[in-house]
Amino acid sequence: MVTALMAVSFLTLAVTAVVPNVPVMIAAAAVSLAVEGVLFRWQRGMVAMFAKMHADVTVRHLLRDMLIVVALVRLHGQSQETDLATPLLVLLAFYGLHFSIQAVSVIVRRTRTTPVLTRNIDTSALRLTAAPPALLLRRPGHRLLILGLPATAGLLAAGATGDALWGVVGAAVSVVLALGGLVLLGSHLLPGRRPPSEETVLKWFDAWLAEYKPTIGMYFSGGSASAYQANMWLDPLAKLDGRPLIVLRERFMMQKITATDVPIVCLPQVHHLMRLEHSTLQALIHPSNSGKTSQVLRIPTIKHAFVNHGESDKLSSCNPYAKAYDEVWVAGPEARERYALADIGVEDKDVVEIGRPQLDGIAAYRGAPEGEYTNVLYAPTWEGWDGNPGNTSVIAAGENLVRALLADPKVRLVYKPHPLTGSVDPRAGAADRRIRELILAANRERTGTRPGAEAAAELARRTAELDRLTTSAFRTSSDNMERMMLQTAPDPGRAAAVTAATAAWVKAYWAALPEWEHQIVTDARPDIQACFNRADLLISDVSSVISDYMASGKPYAVANTSGLTEAAFREAFPTVRAATVLTPDAAGVPELLERVRKPELDDLREARAELKLRLLGPSDPPSQARFNEAMRALCESALRHRRRMTEREARIPGQRAAAPTGDPELTTG
């Protein structure tokens, strides 16, 4: 719809340039400008698509103004009373200033790009100055639209009145605004406003490492959609004994990591990353594999453990890359056996069972649904990279499952698709959209009471409080990247406050929704665990969602879209052994709901308890305690390795010591 409006408006402008019609020209220009605003506010993907088609905002804005100028020439070009040369020259001056701003912004960005980015670290010693407004520095599209609006409006006014003075005035206003922006931007190149040199920043960073003395940490690299893989480990990492540190590689990822009091550093360049070799850092956990992971594995003074971002029976949970780490930490015995059967080079002695510390807050199974409605969580995984039809149920079974659930008047469905659904296979994205339409249509047919204004007000209050605690100052600054460096040290009490505020928000969120209304959950909040606690039944695919849900002990079902028989499906995927297996036609949904509502019919409860033990390990000691013990042992291994390196290098003249100077007694605390 937006693309069509854009095309029609420009086509209309082109027609009015040939056959001048002032009212139509003004209307077409207004529509095109309104569409630009919609694109930049709500449809950034379309902005990128136009750019790939070599029709970015600069081209569109220039074309719009030129078509208006052509129309003015045809309308008044022959009139001796209308001088169009002056507004045209002033308009060209504005575009010249716009491109000058763009050139200077590139220079300013390069001079202000620091080799290290930080969060939760006091950088006041660097005396960093605030960056220019993002409109000037990083948003050329927004800048051209805003600064060029007076010029476009002036040209349209000149066409409507026949007075070229309006064009001159409008273009002159744009020139003044652009000139002011250029001066403001250029002032940041003055010696007193330049940021510290790379050498100065790195010297400060080395000093901070020596003062903070990090001992443990998490390393993460990936795309913007993968940040959830790191975020799920933030709380367990913060609770470990030691001085934690988060190491990132992509600058944009600094904004994707959610609220935490753990110090965060981003080291985009490999040679800067290598400075960690002579720090006190002893061990890093890795929630995912990436191409840049191999770079940090080259540091011999640090031990590395692969913790994964979730465990499932899929082959991706046994990636051969895992053998590159010193240890592989898994939840329970099932994963240990999975690695042994996969025979990918991971030795059993290097596999450590730690449970899943993220699952400590999942509520335990209490029997039959307590309310009027049976809450069913349908959380399918995405289609994956390998094209296996059994990866996701969305394509082959999703609509059938949702129809069967919606057909039961006492079911309240919560649909939470994987964030990557449709990113590889367009069929999955199309099926996801159809599922959402089914849910919305079902809601329109349902009636019932809604929570009052008090519930909405409470949710708004809780949301504001949680946003205040979890939104760092850099998220709303004029320059995200630099504002991170300007932050001071974190508030040591914020972590507990965030935990309490999150729990209060979750309670207010569900209280503000009608119990009878189906929900589509795509935002980061509520997270999957909050949905687990609300659900009486989970329907999913073979994925880590099942393994995590096992912590609750509640009934669950798995859609079999693999083409295997049920017996072969259960044999191939151990996480399915305690599940109800559903066929793509969803024929077994009514019987499944009956067993959920009548626990005496639930013949899989003991099987779930046994499978939970195999998947997640024992409940005592708690998973967080086992996680902490595994980290302590890995740090001790790193210390022993450093001592051996130091002793070996001491016997070779001219070799530098492996351990940091001035801190021979490294500890995990």
XYZ file of C-alpha atoms in Angstrom, residues 412 448-451 509-519:
16
model
C -7.216 -19.357 25.676
C -16.641 -11.071 27.648
C -15.729 -8.558 30.272
C -12.479 -6.670 30.110
C -10.324 -5.479 32.997
C 0.501 -7.544 32.055
C -1.670 -10.638 32.423
C -4.070 -8.830 34.764
C -4.662 -6.151 32.110
C -5.721 -8.733 29.498
C -9.123 -10.473 29.372
C -8.843 -14.112 30.420
C -10.901 -15.158 27.404
C -8.875 -13.271 24.793
C -6.272 -15.094 22.698
C -2.874 -13.412 22.591
